[in-house]
Amino acid sequence: MADNTDIEVLGDLLGQSDAIANLLRGRSVFENAYAAFRAEDAKKFQSVLERAQLQIHCHRICHWIRTKECVFLCLELAGPPVAATGLDPRVLAKAIVRLGEDEKLVRRVADVLVKRDRDGFQEILKQLEIQPYAHLFCHWLCTIRYRLVCRWICHVGAIDRPVLWTELQSAARAISVLVKDEKAFRDAVIASTAGDSAKLGAAITRAQLGLRCHWVCEFFCSWRCVLVCLTLARPYPFELIEGRAQIKEAREFAVALVKLAENPTDLLRFSAAVGTGNADAWTALIKQYRFERFALQLCHWICGWRCGRFCRLVCVNIDYHPWFTHIGDFSITGDISVATGRTVGPRGGHGGPDFGFFGSMSLRGFCPKRDPAHPAELMAYRFLFQPAGAAQPTPIGPGFVAEVLVGTRYTLWNGDPNTLQTVRIRGTGPTPTPPTPTADPTPPDHFIVPDADGWVLVDQSALDDAFSGYLMGFNSAAAILPNGAAATGVAAGTAVPVADQKNGVDCAIIFQATRVGTIAAVNGGAAPDYTNQIGKVRINNWGQVALLDLLQFHTAGGTPCSPLSSDLDIEYTVDHELIRDWSIGLSTAAPGVALTSPPPPPSTARGGAGTHHENITGWPTCSYTVTLSTRRRLTDGLNDDPHLPTPKTFCIGRSVRLRPA
C-alpha cells in the first residue's frame, strides 16, 4: 500500500524473522509454542517462551503463528480457493452487518471458528448467501480471532480474556455504520483499493467512526490481502495439510523465512511486489527461492505487516484524536439517551434521570495544537447546532457563545515572556497578544472570540499539547428561539390549554476540527479532518407556568389586603414540559398550624391545576404566607434548575388602625 514506507515494513519483517530464528534454536521450542497457541493455553505459551528467554518477543512470535494459522484454518473451512474476480466488498459488508444483528448467529460463528467446523462454516456461508466470498469472510473472522488470542496469551493475568463473539459483533456494528453511509463506503473502497490512507481515514471520520476506526480498517485490509494473495499465489498448488503435519510444515516455512531474511534486499523486493500486486516480480522471486509451496502464506505474512503500517496511518492515535465528549458532566456517548435527548441518570449527584438541557451549556472535549496526522499543521475547531427541522447547522459563533475557561498560557508581562495567563472563550471582546501593559503584577485574562463561522484556533502558547476540557460555552437560550416566560392567559387554578403549552426542541450539536489551512474549504462545504456529534439533545428554555392566587382575594369584594376569617382557597396552576417537582407550603409565626393534605406533586406529567380548600376558623390571628415552589427537570450539564418560589401573603383577624401616641 502506497503510504507505507517499504523500509518500515522491511524493519518489521526482519524483526519478526529474528524472533522466529530464536524460536527455532531450542529443541522442540517451536513445536511447543505452536501447540500452546493452538490450545490458547496462555500459561503454557508463556512458560515455553520463558524457558527459551523469549518473553520479550511474545507479540512478534504470536503474530507470526497467527498469520500462519489463518492460512491453515481458511483452507480447512473454505476449501481450495477459486478465482477471486468480480467480487464486491459491499456484498460481504452487508452480510457482516446481518451477522452483527443476530446474536445467536454471531455466537455460532465464534463456536465454528474455535472448533474448526467445516460443515458449520459452509452452512453459515449459505445462510448469509456469500459462498463466493468464503475465503474473504474466513480471513476477516480469523484475523479478529487470533488478534484476540495474541492479546490474551501475551498479557495473561494483566487483562480479562477477550470474548470472541462480542468482538465480532462490535466489528460488525462498526462496519454497519459505514455501510449505511453510501458515499462514505464508496469513498472507503476507492481509498483502500488505491492504498490511500489519508482518504480512507477521511471516509471513516466522516462516518463518525473514529473510535472504531481499527475495525473498519481491519475489514478493508483483510479484503485487500486475500484478493492480492490469492491472485499472486494462484499459479502454485494449495496443498491441504492436516493434523500434526501442519506444525511440521509451519516449521519448514519458518526455516525458509529465516533464510530469506539473510537477504534483506530480496525480502524488500517481495514486499514491494505484494504492495503493488506485481505478479511478474513476485513470480520471479518465488522461482528464485523455490518458494512455490509457501507462496500463499508468504504473501499473507508480508501483507499482514503492510496492513499494520497502513492502518496506523489511517487510524489516528486515539490519544490525540480531536473529540467532542461531554456536555458538562454528561458523556454524549453514554449519559444522554439517543431516543429522547435527555439524561439517562445523574452525574455528580445532579442532572437526572430524564433531564433536558437549558441555559449556558459547557461543551467539553479535546483538540490538539497540531493535527496528529499532519504534525506540522496547526489545528482549529468549532461547534455547530441544528434544531430539528432546520435545513442546515448553524455555527456557534460570537452571538451564541457563553464564556468558559479553556486553559492557561505563557505570555509576555512586565518583561517576563513566561508569565502565566488564564485563557477563556467568550462572545465579545478579544484581547491582544501580548496583553496591553498595566501596573498590575499579573496579566489580565486572555479572551478568544470565535470568528463569524465559529472557529477557534488552538492557542500554540497554551500549556500542554491541546485544549482539553471545556472547549466552548453554548448559550442555548440565545440560539434556540422562541423561549422565555410561558404566558398562558389563564388564571391560577385553571389548567393550561394544550394549544398554549410550551415545549422544548430536539437539537443536534456537531463538533468539527480541522487544520487551519483547510478552514476555508470546510466553510465551503468540504469535510473537516475530524468530526463527531450528538444527534439529539432536548433543550428547553421556557419558564415554567407557576400561578398562585387565593379565591378570597378576587371574589365577594375581597382584595389582597382583605383579612380572612373562615375559608382559605388556594388556586394553583403549574405547567412545564419537564417539571421535576412542585409543592404548596405554608409558613407562619402561629404555632401548630399546617395545611391539610396539600396537592401532591405532580398531579399530571406537566404539573397540575386546581383549588385547595382549608377551613381556617380555628387558626390564630396572625400573618401567613402560602408558597408555590416549582422546579424544572433541566440541567446545563453542571447545575440544575433551582426551586422557584411564588408566594402569597394573607392575614387572619381585623384590620386595626393604630393611633399615634
XYZ file of C-alpha atoms in Angstrom:
661
model
C 0.000 0.000 0.000
C 1.495 3.245 -1.190
C 1.515 5.181 2.070
C 3.559 2.547 3.915
C 7.268 3.029 3.503
C 8.899 -0.184 2.351
C 11.809 0.406 4.716
C 9.498 0.482 7.746
C 7.777 -2.717 6.639
C 11.141 -4.334 5.998
C 12.165 -3.494 9.547
C 9.032 -5.214 10.850
C 9.663 -8.316 8.734
C 13.320 -8.565 9.732
C 12.468 -8.078 13.398
C 9.919 -10.877 13.303
C 12.272 -13.139 11.344
C 14.892 -12.643 14.057
C 12.365 -13.611 16.749
C 11.398 -16.739 14.819
C 15.063 -17.620 14.343
C 15.482 -17.585 18.124
C 12.363 -19.725 18.489
C 13.840 -22.323 16.139
C 17.118 -22.667 18.062
C 15.792 -24.537 21.084
C 14.833 -28.171 20.894
C 11.065 -28.526 20.413
C 10.539 -24.893 21.454
C 8.882 -24.008 18.149
C 6.570 -27.010 18.273
C 5.619 -26.460 21.920
C 4.911 -22.787 21.414
C 2.813 -23.524 18.333
C 0.820 -26.225 20.150
C 0.212 -23.891 23.127
C -1.019 -21.192 20.747
C -3.455 -23.613 19.133
C -4.741 -24.659 22.538
C -4.990 -20.989 23.554
C -3.107 -22.022 26.669
C -1.654 -18.705 27.776
C 0.262 -20.069 30.753
C 1.906 -22.809 28.716
C 2.749 -20.395 25.900
C 4.379 -18.020 28.387
C 6.202 -20.905 30.040
C 7.695 -22.051 26.722
C 8.908 -18.548 25.905
C 10.242 -18.030 29.432
C 12.374 -21.180 29.306
C 13.752 -20.041 25.946
C 14.207 -16.470 27.281
C 11.967 -15.121 24.513
C 9.234 -13.337 26.523
C 10.291 -10.019 25.028
C 9.434 -11.386 21.581
C 5.963 -12.655 22.554
C 3.983 -10.377 20.237
C 6.235 -10.969 17.233
C 6.183 -14.722 17.685
C 2.425 -14.806 18.270
C 1.793 -12.555 15.261
C 3.771 -14.914 13.018
C 1.937 -18.006 14.274
C -1.471 -16.367 13.917
C -0.717 -15.380 10.304
C 0.298 -18.934 9.514
C -2.720 -20.388 11.328
C -5.156 -18.296 9.304
C -3.835 -19.869 6.124
C -4.361 -23.367 7.571
C -7.758 -22.538 9.047
C -9.247 -20.932 5.950
C -8.085 -23.741 3.668
C -9.802 -26.144 6.082
C -13.053 -24.187 6.405
C -13.400 -22.585 2.983
C -11.683 -25.238 0.856
C -9.430 -24.638 -2.134
C -9.852 -21.003 -3.266
C -11.489 -20.212 -6.572
C -10.874 -17.240 -8.832
C -11.460 -14.040 -6.857
C -12.854 -11.859 -9.626
C -15.876 -9.600 -9.834
C -16.419 -9.570 -6.077
C -17.994 -6.554 -4.369
C -16.896 -5.609 -0.837
C -20.376 -4.209 -0.177
C -21.852 -7.714 -0.509
C -19.545 -9.076 2.167
C -20.009 -5.973 4.327
C -23.804 -6.325 4.230
C -23.509 -9.986 5.223
C -21.316 -8.966 8.143
C -23.951 -6.397 9.137
C -26.556 -9.186 9.230
C -24.177 -11.213 11.355
C -23.805 -8.369 13.846
C -27.572 -8.007 14.178
C -28.098 -11.671 15.115
C -26.515 -12.556 18.462
C -27.377 -16.234 18.113
C -25.669 -16.383 14.723
C -22.555 -14.497 15.785
C -22.160 -16.804 18.778
C -22.432 -19.764 16.421
C -19.803 -18.307 14.086
C -17.410 -17.928 17.022
C -18.030 -21.537 18.008
C -17.450 -22.737 14.440
C -14.097 -20.967 14.323
C -12.888 -22.386 17.616
C -13.975 -25.929 16.693
C -12.685 -25.597 13.099
C -16.087 -26.894 11.990
C -16.046 -27.022 8.183
C -19.671 -28.150 7.816
C -20.855 -25.463 10.190
C -18.882 -22.811 8.296
C -20.395 -23.886 4.983
C -23.886 -23.670 6.485
C -23.191 -20.116 7.652
C -21.941 -19.138 4.197
C -25.168 -20.467 2.737
C -27.307 -18.699 5.343
C -25.585 -15.380 4.615
C -25.588 -16.091 0.845
C -21.857 -15.388 0.447
C -20.455 -18.710 -0.821
C -18.178 -16.966 -3.397
C -16.756 -14.871 -0.547
C -15.742 -17.852 1.596
C -12.023 -17.027 1.887
C -12.640 -13.310 2.293
C -15.130 -13.956 5.093
C -12.935 -16.566 6.747
C -9.837 -14.378 6.712
C -11.725 -11.476 8.292
C -13.034 -13.758 11.036
C -9.662 -15.388 11.567
C -7.841 -12.050 11.764
C -10.109 -10.947 14.592
C -9.992 -14.270 16.411
C -6.228 -14.589 16.509
C -5.688 -10.902 17.240
C -7.618 -11.545 20.446
C -5.709 -14.757 21.143
C -2.374 -12.940 20.911
C -3.610 -10.136 23.146
C -4.602 -12.747 25.696
C -1.611 -15.054 25.716
C 0.927 -12.222 25.703
C -0.819 -10.426 28.588
C -2.045 -13.331 30.687
C -3.095 -12.114 34.113
C -2.986 -8.469 33.056
C -6.269 -8.391 31.126
C -9.524 -10.291 31.123
C -9.749 -12.950 28.478
C -11.365 -11.407 25.382
C -14.698 -12.816 24.219
C -14.648 -13.617 20.511
C -18.341 -13.271 19.711
C -18.607 -9.824 21.309
C -15.563 -8.610 19.357
C -17.069 -9.945 16.121
C -20.326 -8.189 16.942
C -18.560 -4.901 17.710
C -16.594 -5.074 14.463
C -19.764 -5.871 12.512
C -21.610 -2.937 14.056
C -18.783 -0.569 13.119
C -18.936 -1.814 9.537
C -22.723 -1.403 9.554
C -22.360 2.327 10.242
C -20.149 2.689 7.179
C -22.473 0.584 5.025
C -25.399 2.877 5.859
C -23.422 5.878 4.592
C -23.242 5.007 0.899
C -20.881 7.820 -0.032
C -18.517 7.094 2.852
C -18.458 3.382 1.971
C -17.824 4.109 -1.694
C -15.026 6.513 -0.813
C -13.552 3.954 1.586
C -13.489 1.250 -1.109
C -11.775 3.601 -3.564
C -9.231 4.739 -0.973
C -8.485 1.206 0.191
C -8.036 -0.044 -3.360
C -5.660 2.829 -4.086
C -3.818 2.358 -0.791
C -4.586 5.973 0.134
C -4.504 6.102 3.930
C -5.475 9.783 4.149
C -8.628 9.330 2.078
C -9.625 6.135 3.870
C -9.154 7.894 7.198
C -11.258 10.813 5.974
C -14.082 8.491 4.870
C -14.063 6.749 8.244
C -14.060 10.088 10.064
C -16.983 11.429 8.021
C -18.975 8.358 9.020
C -18.391 9.200 12.721
C -16.287 6.053 13.177
C -13.076 7.497 14.573
C -13.240 5.494 17.797
C -13.990 2.329 15.822
C -11.559 3.014 13.007
C -9.419 -0.080 13.634
C -12.346 -2.423 12.962
C -13.130 -0.718 9.663
C -9.516 -0.641 8.513
C -9.099 -4.279 9.538
C -12.002 -5.208 7.259
C -10.559 -3.422 4.226
C -7.034 -4.691 4.888
C -8.260 -8.264 5.183
C -10.218 -7.877 1.943
C -7.208 -6.499 0.081
C -4.775 -9.130 1.395
C -6.996 -12.028 0.389
C -7.524 -10.696 -3.132
C -3.844 -9.886 -3.660
C -2.536 -13.113 -2.172
C -4.974 -15.409 -3.972
C -4.005 -13.689 -7.217
C -0.243 -13.882 -6.631
C -0.343 -17.447 -5.300
C -2.826 -18.867 -7.810
C -0.200 -20.485 -10.107
C 1.024 -22.594 -7.205
C -0.666 -25.580 -5.525
C -2.845 -25.115 -2.442
C -1.971 -28.243 -0.542
C -4.337 -29.134 2.305
C -2.209 -30.310 5.213
C -3.897 -31.867 8.224
C -3.191 -32.753 11.860
C 0.310 -32.709 13.324
C 1.738 -32.357 9.829
C 0.628 -28.734 9.919
C 3.059 -27.844 12.704
C 5.849 -29.669 10.840
C 5.057 -27.676 7.696
C 4.878 -24.443 9.713
C 8.408 -25.106 10.992
C 9.640 -25.657 7.438
C 8.114 -22.327 6.411
C 9.749 -20.628 9.398
C 13.159 -22.015 8.421
C 12.651 -20.762 4.859
C 11.753 -17.251 6.076
C 14.774 -17.032 8.347
C 16.959 -17.914 5.375
C 15.189 -15.324 3.200
C 15.805 -12.653 5.860
C 19.529 -13.111 5.316
C 18.936 -11.258 2.024
C 17.085 -8.081 3.041
C 17.169 -6.683 -0.494
C 15.200 -9.631 -1.830
C 12.800 -9.515 1.132
C 12.228 -5.858 0.281
C 11.502 -6.836 -3.333
C 8.993 -9.468 -2.146
C 7.294 -6.814 -0.025
C 7.157 -4.331 -2.889
C 5.598 -6.967 -5.160
C 2.844 -7.579 -2.583
C 2.284 -3.856 -2.143
C 1.862 -3.216 -5.854
C 0.361 -6.593 -6.792
C 3.188 -7.078 -9.328
C 2.708 -10.696 -10.398
C 5.769 -10.789 -12.667
C 8.147 -9.615 -9.950
C 6.530 -11.960 -7.466
C 6.758 -14.974 -9.755
C 10.433 -14.352 -10.479
C 11.274 -14.210 -6.774
C 9.179 -17.285 -5.941
C 11.047 -19.297 -8.568
C 14.418 -17.927 -7.445
C 13.850 -19.109 -3.877
C 11.783 -22.188 -4.802
C 9.003 -20.964 -2.556
C 6.157 -22.336 -4.664
C 4.587 -24.284 -1.792
C 4.940 -21.281 0.541
C 3.590 -18.663 -1.884
C 0.199 -18.099 -0.227
C 1.461 -17.905 3.344
C 4.469 -15.787 2.391
C 2.145 -13.265 0.785
C -0.145 -13.165 3.830
C 2.845 -12.751 6.154
C 4.093 -9.738 4.231
C 0.637 -8.282 3.617
C -0.234 -8.530 7.304
C 2.671 -6.271 8.231
C 1.918 -3.871 5.404
C -1.660 -3.665 6.658
C -0.496 -2.932 10.172
C 1.544 0.021 8.939
C -1.297 1.180 6.706
C -3.899 1.150 9.487
C -1.609 3.106 11.799
C -1.712 5.850 9.173
C -5.464 5.506 8.620
C -6.476 5.458 12.275
C -5.105 8.454 14.081
C -3.668 7.860 17.534
C -6.718 7.942 19.808
C -4.717 9.818 22.430
C -4.503 12.832 20.099
C -7.751 12.494 18.174
C -9.961 15.609 18.443
C -13.282 14.760 20.099
C -16.447 16.299 21.472
C -17.049 14.210 24.578
C -19.348 15.838 27.181
C -21.989 18.419 27.910
C -20.889 19.471 31.360
C -20.649 16.257 33.362
C -22.636 14.183 30.855
C -20.935 11.985 28.266
C -22.503 12.354 24.840
C -21.981 8.639 24.179
C -23.378 7.119 27.363
C -25.160 9.603 29.593
C -27.697 11.056 27.148
C -30.453 8.926 25.621
C -30.278 8.553 21.854
C -34.080 8.260 21.758
C -35.045 11.236 23.925
C -32.010 13.509 24.042
C -32.399 13.595 27.835
C -30.086 12.303 30.550
C -30.207 8.634 31.443
C -29.071 9.170 35.025
C -27.464 11.648 37.400
C -23.788 12.541 37.257
C -22.049 14.034 40.246
C -25.297 13.944 42.186
C -27.245 16.084 39.750
C -28.939 16.176 36.387
C -31.050 13.090 36.213
C -32.609 10.864 35.377
C -34.556 12.098 32.353
C -33.422 15.723 32.458
C -33.350 18.033 29.470
C -30.838 20.836 28.979
C -31.089 24.604 29.235
C -29.108 27.788 29.643
C -25.373 28.060 29.050
C -24.169 24.573 28.231
C -20.461 23.784 28.671
C -19.250 21.714 25.714
C -16.238 19.599 26.596
C -13.745 17.675 24.518
C -10.199 17.627 23.222
C -8.380 19.332 20.381
C -4.591 19.170 20.000
C -2.454 22.097 18.907
C -1.367 20.240 15.786
C -3.011 17.679 13.539
C -1.956 14.192 14.696
C -1.959 13.040 11.063
C -0.023 16.119 9.839
C 2.196 17.213 12.744
C 3.403 20.376 11.001
C -0.111 21.838 10.647
C -1.974 23.844 13.295
C -5.489 22.947 14.418
C -8.769 24.795 14.871
C -12.213 23.646 15.949
C -15.809 24.770 16.127
C -19.253 23.640 17.253
C -22.494 23.898 15.309
C -26.108 23.362 16.354
C -29.030 22.162 14.252
C -32.553 22.198 15.700
C -34.888 19.510 14.392
C -36.330 20.630 11.073
C -33.541 23.107 10.304
C -32.091 22.654 6.829
C -28.515 23.444 7.837
C -26.498 23.593 11.067
C -25.565 26.992 12.463
C -22.089 27.691 13.835
C -21.855 28.624 17.497
C -20.356 31.994 16.661
C -19.991 35.168 18.745
C -23.734 35.707 19.285
C -24.257 32.231 20.732
C -21.150 31.840 22.888
C -21.197 31.615 26.675
C -17.929 32.158 28.492
C -15.797 29.159 29.505
C -12.309 28.667 30.852
C -10.188 26.730 28.352
C -6.741 26.805 29.860
C -3.602 28.692 30.737
C -0.843 30.002 28.533
C 2.511 31.731 28.646
C 2.577 35.414 27.784
C 4.904 38.421 27.922
C 4.202 40.550 31.007
C 6.477 43.095 32.641
C 9.350 41.818 30.547
C 8.851 38.158 31.510
C 7.893 36.007 28.476
C 6.876 33.066 30.675
C 4.170 34.697 32.765
C 1.072 32.522 33.153
C -2.198 33.950 31.815
C -5.709 32.468 32.059
C -7.381 31.779 28.702
C -11.145 31.987 28.227
C -13.544 31.846 25.293
C -16.406 34.335 25.146
C -18.625 36.016 22.559
C -17.186 39.554 22.504
C -14.026 41.495 23.244
C -10.996 39.557 22.009
C -7.785 40.606 23.743
C -4.410 41.251 22.113
C -1.239 39.179 22.334
C 0.782 40.174 24.267
C -1.717 41.855 26.613
C -1.788 45.625 26.954
C 0.662 46.601 29.747
C -0.731 47.909 33.049
C 0.665 48.385 36.526
C -0.957 45.163 37.757
C 1.502 42.477 38.868
C -0.439 39.794 36.965
C -1.768 39.960 33.394
C -5.493 40.183 32.651
C -7.287 37.136 31.297
C -6.850 36.408 27.613
C -10.165 36.177 25.754
C -10.610 34.292 22.493
C -13.688 35.112 20.425
C -14.673 32.585 17.717
C -14.800 34.015 14.210
C -18.099 34.508 12.392
C -18.073 30.834 11.347
C -17.410 29.669 14.889
C -13.743 28.701 14.514
C -11.361 28.776 17.463
C -7.648 28.415 16.757
C -5.952 26.331 19.423
C -3.521 28.650 21.178
C 0.027 27.470 20.490
C 1.218 29.180 23.695
C -1.164 27.183 25.893
C 0.196 24.727 28.410
C 0.187 21.051 27.373
C -0.360 19.934 23.806
C -4.051 20.707 23.477
C -7.183 22.422 24.673
C -8.619 19.674 26.843
C -11.794 20.064 28.869
C -14.150 22.961 28.240
C -13.922 23.925 24.576
C -16.984 26.143 24.151
C -19.904 27.588 26.058
C -23.223 27.347 24.203
C -25.814 29.991 25.082
C -28.766 27.838 24.135
C -31.309 30.496 25.146
C -29.873 32.892 22.554
C -29.577 30.218 19.893
C -32.896 28.397 20.063
C -35.925 30.684 19.871
C -38.666 31.329 20.860
C -38.322 30.792 24.571
C -38.742 32.737 27.811
C -41.783 33.279 30.014
C -44.561 30.821 29.226
C -47.501 33.278 29.105
C -50.845 31.466 29.052
C -53.674 33.957 29.594
C -55.280 31.656 32.198
C -55.831 32.431 35.854
C -54.435 30.440 38.742
C -56.496 27.316 39.308
C -57.118 26.699 35.587
C -55.121 24.153 33.553
C -53.057 25.494 30.672
C -54.756 24.632 27.371
C -52.796 22.234 25.197
C -52.511 24.912 22.495
C -50.725 27.204 24.954
C -48.333 24.636 26.389
C -44.672 25.314 25.543
C -42.256 22.576 24.570
C -38.525 22.290 24.026
C -36.595 21.488 20.873
C -34.510 18.483 19.830
C -31.159 19.746 18.672
C -28.014 18.186 17.224
C -24.667 19.553 18.384
C -21.836 18.971 15.926
C -18.097 19.220 16.545
C -15.621 19.867 13.744
C -11.829 20.077 13.976
C -9.564 20.695 11.048
C -6.203 22.067 10.004
C -6.091 25.858 9.933
C -5.197 25.733 6.252
C -8.398 23.835 5.424
C -10.872 26.134 7.241
C -11.889 27.957 4.061
C -12.585 24.655 2.308
C -14.679 23.387 5.231
C -16.651 26.647 5.240
C -17.314 25.961 1.572
C -18.730 22.511 2.241
C -15.669 20.249 2.320
C -15.398 17.664 5.068
C -13.305 18.637 8.110
C -10.408 16.448 9.161
C -12.309 15.303 12.261
C -15.914 15.460 13.340
C -18.345 13.840 15.731
C -21.670 14.861 17.191
C -24.567 14.119 19.447
C -27.605 13.694 17.231
C -30.270 14.699 19.750
C -30.210 16.903 22.828
C -33.529 18.075 24.295
C -33.220 21.806 25.015
C -35.980 23.723 26.772
C -35.519 27.321 27.878
C -39.200 28.027 28.514
C -40.009 29.156 32.025
C -42.439 27.068 33.989
C -46.010 28.292 34.485
C -46.288 28.879 38.240
C -49.526 30.707 39.090
C -50.762 31.149 42.632
C -53.754 33.081 43.968
C -56.310 32.987 46.780
C -60.001 32.824 45.850
C -60.834 35.217 48.685
C -58.659 37.929 47.112
C -60.800 38.304 43.995
C -64.361 37.244 44.924
C -67.148 38.736 47.084
C -65.392 42.076 47.055
C -62.165 40.743 48.522
C -58.721 42.182 47.748
C -55.162 41.073 48.568
C -55.418 43.343 51.633
C -58.605 41.748 52.967
C -58.157 39.732 56.174
C -59.518 36.169 56.122
C -61.570 34.541 58.827
C -63.163 31.193 57.910
C -62.113 29.953 54.454
C -58.851 29.715 52.559
C -58.985 28.559 48.923
C -55.564 28.243 47.301
C -55.685 28.395 43.489
C -52.655 26.994 41.669
C -51.508 26.221 38.141
C -48.207 24.517 37.320
C -47.124 23.609 33.791
C -43.855 22.703 32.096
C -42.804 20.014 29.641
C -40.108 18.812 32.053
C -41.451 19.520 35.516
C -39.296 17.931 38.201
C -41.284 18.649 41.328
C -43.676 21.192 42.813
C -45.339 21.750 46.130
C -47.586 24.094 48.100
C -46.436 25.072 51.548
C -47.462 27.381 54.386
C -45.279 29.473 56.654
C -46.405 31.456 59.711
C -45.365 32.505 63.178
C -48.559 30.964 64.536
C -47.813 27.703 66.393
C -49.223 24.343 65.327
C -50.731 25.436 62.011
C -50.229 23.451 58.786
C -52.034 22.739 55.557
C -54.102 19.565 55.490
C -53.216 17.287 52.556
C -51.877 19.892 50.128
C -51.827 18.891 46.431
C -49.380 16.039 45.836
C -46.757 16.852 43.216
C -47.207 16.308 40.400
C -50.874 15.925 39.532
C -50.090 15.458 35.838
C -46.969 14.767 33.821
C -46.605 18.504 33.234
C -47.679 19.776 36.671
C -51.198 20.348 37.870
C -54.030 22.857 38.384
C -56.855 23.239 40.861
C -58.061 24.772 44.131
C -57.132 23.582 47.590
C -59.593 24.428 50.398
C -58.773 24.923 54.082
C -61.165 25.675 56.966
C -59.265 28.338 58.901
C -61.925 29.143 61.531
C -59.703 27.950 64.328
C -56.438 29.471 63.075
C -54.936 32.181 65.279
C -54.872 35.838 64.321
C -51.534 36.184 62.502
C -49.908 36.682 59.136
C -49.441 33.700 56.826
C -47.600 33.015 53.571
C -48.643 30.356 51.053
C -45.770 29.411 48.717
C -45.921 27.517 45.423
C -42.468 26.009 44.769
C -41.630 24.669 41.309
C -38.513 23.182 39.754
C -37.887 22.089 36.179
C -36.166 18.854 35.158
C -33.369 20.731 33.439
C -29.584 20.984 33.704
C -26.899 22.930 31.908
C -24.644 19.943 32.470
C -23.139 21.369 35.641
C -26.034 22.978 37.513
C -29.677 22.005 37.765
C -32.674 24.320 37.625
C -33.243 25.767 41.118
C -36.526 25.946 43.011
C -38.732 28.904 42.025
C -40.890 30.183 44.925
C -44.150 32.027 44.209
C -45.616 33.443 47.480
C -48.967 34.895 48.548
C -49.334 36.521 51.997
C -52.599 36.877 53.893
C -53.673 37.583 57.446
C -56.372 36.380 59.834
C -58.099 38.977 62.071
C -59.464 42.510 61.908
C -57.597 45.438 60.452
C -56.723 47.819 63.304
C -55.638 51.390 62.691
C -53.045 52.401 65.230
C -53.210 55.963 66.530
C -50.012 57.830 67.191
C -49.164 58.221 70.844
